[in-house]
C-alpha cells in the first residue's frame, strides 16, 4: 500500500492582523461573491465587550463573526483586528477567493501588520523530515519516538506531534501516525497594499508546499 495516499489535510487557514478604518460591521455589505451576500454568524467571543477584547492580547486578534457563502467551501472570519480565511474543506488552496475578498476590502483596511498561513495534516510517516535542516545528533529512529518536535526559522514553524503518543482525537476519531502543522508568516509589515499582500500570501503558500514535500515527499 502507498502510505502517502493516506495523508490528509485537516486545517487550512490564512489570517491577516489588520487595522480597519471603520467598525467591521460596516464591511458586511461590501463582502460579496458574484454579487451575493454571505450568511453572517456571530461567534461567542462577540459577547465579550470590545474594550475588553482590545486590552487582552489573547482576544485582540480573535474573530467575532463567521461569514459563509452557499456555493463556496472557504469561509471568512472577521474580528476587530483580524480577517481570516478557512479553506479546510477545499482540496487545494483557494487563493482566488482570498484575492476577491481582499480586493473588495482594500479601501477599508488601514494597515496590515502580519500575514500567516497554517495548514495541518495527518500523515503516517515522517521518515523524510530530517531534510528540514534539523541540527540534532540523534538518529531518525530515536527522533520518531519523541512526542513533539518543533522546527523553526525566521518566517516558518513546523510542529510534528505523535498522534498515538498524545492520544489525538479529531472529529471524534482517534488519529494514528503524526499531526504536522506547517506555519508560514510575515510579521512587522509596513505599507502593505493589496497587490503586495497577495504576493506575500502566494509566497507563503509556496514556502509551505516546499516544507511539506520535504517531510513526506509528496505534493499538496
Short mmCIF file of C-alpha atoms in Angstrom, two decimals:
data_model
loop_
_atom_site.label_atom_id
_atom_site.label_comp_id
_atom_site.label_asym_id
_atom_site.label_seq_id
_atom_site.Cartn_x
_atom_site.Cartn_y
_atom_site.Cartn_z
CA UNK A 1 0.00 0.00 0.00
CA UNK A 2 1.23 3.50 -0.82
CA UNK A 3 1.10 5.20 2.58
CA UNK A 4 1.31 8.66 1.03
CA UNK A 5 -2.27 8.25 -0.20
CA UNK A 6 -3.39 8.28 3.44
CA UNK A 7 -2.05 11.79 4.07
CA UNK A 8 -4.94 14.12 4.87
CA UNK A 9 -5.27 17.87 5.30
CA UNK A 10 -7.18 18.82 8.43
CA UNK A 11 -6.76 22.60 8.73
CA UNK A 12 -6.02 25.26 6.10
CA UNK A 13 -6.25 28.82 7.44
CA UNK A 14 -4.87 32.15 6.21
CA UNK A 15 -5.23 35.14 8.52
CA UNK A 16 -4.17 38.77 8.49
CA UNK A 17 -3.72 41.01 11.53
CA UNK A 18 -5.09 44.34 10.39
CA UNK A 19 -6.35 47.75 11.40
CA UNK A 20 -9.69 48.54 9.80
CA UNK A 21 -10.71 52.10 9.10
CA UNK A 22 -14.22 51.52 10.46
CA UNK A 23 -16.20 49.09 12.58
CA UNK A 24 -16.19 45.63 11.00
CA UNK A 25 -19.99 45.55 10.80
CA UNK A 26 -19.73 48.22 8.11
CA UNK A 27 -17.87 45.65 5.96
CA UNK A 28 -20.72 43.16 5.75
CA UNK A 29 -22.45 44.94 2.86
CA UNK A 30 -19.16 45.16 0.93
CA UNK A 31 -18.18 41.49 1.12
CA UNK A 32 -19.80 39.66 -1.80
CA UNK A 33 -19.12 36.82 -4.23
CA UNK A 34 -20.82 37.06 -7.62
CA UNK A 35 -22.98 39.84 -6.20
CA UNK A 36 -24.20 37.51 -3.45
CA UNK A 37 -24.00 38.47 0.23
CA UNK A 38 -22.76 35.97 2.82
CA UNK A 39 -24.55 34.37 5.72
CA UNK A 40 -23.30 36.10 8.89
CA UNK A 41 -22.90 34.30 12.20
CA UNK A 42 -21.86 35.88 15.49
CA UNK A 43 -19.26 33.87 17.38
CA UNK A 44 -19.30 33.51 21.20
CA UNK A 45 -16.39 35.93 21.64
CA UNK A 46 -18.66 38.70 20.33
CA UNK A 47 -20.36 38.72 23.74
CA UNK A 48 -17.16 39.95 25.38
CA UNK A 49 -17.13 43.78 25.32
CA UNK A 50 -14.91 45.24 22.62
CA UNK A 51 -12.91 47.31 25.09
CA UNK A 52 -12.04 44.12 26.96
CA UNK A 53 -11.06 42.32 23.76
CA UNK A 54 -8.73 45.14 22.79
CA UNK A 55 -6.90 45.03 26.13
CA UNK A 56 -6.43 41.26 26.20
CA UNK A 57 -3.69 40.02 23.83
CA UNK A 58 -5.36 36.60 23.69
CA UNK A 59 -8.62 38.14 22.45
CA UNK A 60 -7.49 41.08 20.33
CA UNK A 61 -6.96 39.03 17.17
CA UNK A 62 -9.80 36.56 17.67
CA UNK A 63 -12.71 36.62 15.19
CA UNK A 64 -16.15 37.74 16.30
CA UNK A 65 -18.06 36.82 13.12
CA UNK A 66 -18.09 33.98 10.61
CA UNK A 67 -19.20 34.64 7.04
CA UNK A 68 -20.12 31.85 4.64
CA UNK A 69 -21.36 31.61 1.07
CA UNK A 70 -23.69 28.82 -0.05
CA UNK A 71 -21.60 27.69 -3.02
CA UNK A 72 -18.14 28.31 -1.54
CA UNK A 73 -16.08 25.95 0.62
CA UNK A 74 -13.91 28.76 2.03
CA UNK A 75 -15.37 30.74 4.92
CA UNK A 76 -14.36 34.16 6.26
CA UNK A 77 -13.65 35.09 9.86
CA UNK A 78 -13.77 38.73 10.91
CA UNK A 79 -12.71 40.35 14.16
CA UNK A 80 -11.75 43.79 15.42
CA UNK A 81 -8.19 43.33 14.19
CA UNK A 82 -8.26 40.23 12.01
CA UNK A 83 -9.61 38.83 8.79
CA UNK A 84 -9.15 35.12 8.22
CA UNK A 85 -9.96 32.57 5.54
CA UNK A 86 -10.70 28.95 6.40
CA UNK A 87 -10.16 26.70 3.37
CA UNK A 88 -10.02 23.45 5.34
CA UNK A 89 -12.84 21.96 3.25
CA UNK A 90 -11.08 22.75 -0.03
CA UNK A 91 -8.99 20.11 -1.73
CA UNK A 92 -6.40 22.75 -2.69
CA UNK A 93 -5.57 26.29 -1.66
CA UNK A 94 -8.18 28.89 -2.60
CA UNK A 95 -6.12 31.98 -3.39
CA UNK A 96 -8.66 33.31 -5.90
CA UNK A 97 -11.33 33.52 -3.22
CA UNK A 98 -8.93 35.28 -0.83
CA UNK A 99 -7.91 37.70 -3.57
CA UNK A 100 -11.52 38.58 -4.43
CA UNK A 101 -12.42 39.39 -0.83
CA UNK A 102 -9.26 41.36 -0.05
CA UNK A 103 -9.61 43.39 -3.23
CA UNK A 104 -13.15 44.37 -2.23
CA UNK A 105 -11.83 45.49 1.18
CA UNK A 106 -8.63 47.20 0.05
CA UNK A 107 -10.02 50.68 0.79
CA UNK A 108 -11.33 49.59 4.19
CA UNK A 109 -8.01 48.34 5.61
CA UNK A 110 -5.74 50.98 7.06
CA UNK A 111 -2.75 48.72 7.69
CA UNK A 112 -1.63 45.08 7.80
CA UNK A 113 0.83 44.00 10.48
CA UNK A 114 1.03 40.25 9.96
CA UNK A 115 0.09 37.61 7.39
CA UNK A 116 0.13 33.98 8.41
CA UNK A 117 -0.89 30.63 6.97
CA UNK A 118 -1.40 27.44 8.97
CA UNK A 119 -2.04 24.07 7.41
CA UNK A 120 -2.33 20.90 9.47
CA UNK A 121 -2.01 17.37 8.13
CA UNK A 122 -2.42 13.87 9.47
CA UNK A 123 0.38 11.80 7.91
CA UNK A 124 1.56 8.27 8.54
CA UNK A 125 5.33 8.76 8.17
CA UNK A 126 7.96 11.40 8.96
CA UNK A 127 10.89 9.46 7.54
CA UNK A 128 11.94 12.44 5.43
CA UNK A 129 11.58 15.27 7.93
CA UNK A 130 15.32 15.41 8.65
CA UNK A 131 15.63 17.18 5.31
CA UNK A 132 14.32 20.28 7.10
CA UNK A 133 17.79 21.21 8.40
CA UNK A 134 17.41 19.73 11.87
CA UNK A 135 20.65 20.24 13.80
CA UNK A 136 20.41 17.18 16.00
CA UNK A 137 22.82 14.31 16.57
CA UNK A 138 20.07 11.80 17.33
CA UNK A 139 19.24 9.20 14.73
CA UNK A 140 15.94 9.05 12.87
CA UNK A 141 14.51 6.19 14.93
CA UNK A 142 15.03 7.94 18.27
CA UNK A 143 13.60 11.23 16.99
CA UNK A 144 10.46 9.45 15.74
CA UNK A 145 9.76 8.31 19.30
CA UNK A 146 9.51 11.89 20.59
CA UNK A 147 6.01 13.18 21.39
CA UNK A 148 6.61 16.62 19.90
CA UNK A 149 9.25 18.03 17.56
CA UNK A 150 9.43 21.68 16.51
CA UNK A 151 11.47 23.12 13.66
CA UNK A 152 11.75 26.88 13.45
CA UNK A 153 13.40 29.54 11.30
CA UNK A 154 12.79 33.22 10.61
CA UNK A 155 9.36 33.00 8.99
CA UNK A 156 8.22 29.41 9.36
CA UNK A 157 7.47 26.85 12.05
CA UNK A 158 6.83 23.13 11.68
CA UNK A 159 5.33 21.19 14.58
CA UNK A 160 5.32 17.39 14.43
CA UNK A 161 3.24 15.60 17.06
CA UNK A 162 2.89 11.87 17.52
CA UNK A 163 -0.86 11.27 17.33
CA UNK A 164 -0.66 7.97 19.17
CA UNK A 165 1.63 9.18 21.99
CA UNK A 166 -0.62 12.21 22.58
CA UNK A 167 -3.97 10.43 22.12
CA UNK A 168 -5.03 12.89 19.42
CA UNK A 169 -8.77 12.83 18.64
CA UNK A 170 -10.21 14.91 15.77
CA UNK A 171 -13.90 14.85 14.82
CA UNK A 172 -14.47 12.05 17.35
CA UNK A 173 -11.88 9.90 15.57
CA UNK A 174 -8.67 8.78 17.25
CA UNK A 175 -5.76 9.54 14.95
CA UNK A 176 -2.70 7.44 14.19
CA UNK A 177 0.60 8.50 12.67
CA UNK A 178 1.63 12.13 13.05
CA UNK A 179 -0.09 15.53 13.16
CA UNK A 180 2.02 18.08 11.29
CA UNK A 181 1.48 21.84 11.50
CA UNK A 182 3.17 23.88 8.77
CA UNK A 183 3.04 27.58 9.67
CA UNK A 184 4.49 30.34 7.48
CA UNK A 185 4.23 34.05 8.17
CA UNK A 186 5.42 37.61 7.62
CA UNK A 187 5.44 39.96 10.61
CA UNK A 188 6.02 43.66 11.31
CA UNK A 189 4.73 44.66 7.89
CA UNK A 190 4.51 48.29 6.78
CA UNK A 191 2.81 49.91 3.79
CA UNK A 192 1.47 46.56 2.59
CA UNK A 193 -1.12 47.30 -0.11
CA UNK A 194 -3.47 44.82 -1.78
CA UNK A 195 -1.08 43.73 -4.54
CA UNK A 196 1.82 43.33 -2.15
CA UNK A 197 -0.40 41.39 0.25
CA UNK A 198 -1.39 38.89 -2.44
CA UNK A 199 2.25 38.43 -3.46
CA UNK A 200 3.14 37.63 0.13
CA UNK A 201 0.24 35.19 0.51
CA UNK A 202 1.30 33.34 -2.64
CA UNK A 203 4.88 33.25 -1.40
CA UNK A 204 3.79 31.84 1.96
CA UNK A 205 1.79 29.06 0.30
CA UNK A 206 4.77 28.19 -1.92
CA UNK A 207 7.04 28.06 1.12
CA UNK A 208 4.56 25.77 2.86
CA UNK A 209 4.46 23.38 -0.04
CA UNK A 210 8.26 23.15 -0.04
CA UNK A 211 8.35 22.27 3.66
CA UNK A 212 5.54 19.74 3.32
CA UNK A 213 7.14 17.97 0.37
CA UNK A 214 10.41 17.64 2.31
CA UNK A 215 8.58 15.86 5.10
CA UNK A 216 6.55 13.36 3.09
CA UNK A 217 7.96 13.57 -0.46
CA UNK A 218 4.50 14.38 -1.75
CA UNK A 219 2.72 17.35 -3.31
CA UNK A 220 -0.16 19.11 -1.56
#
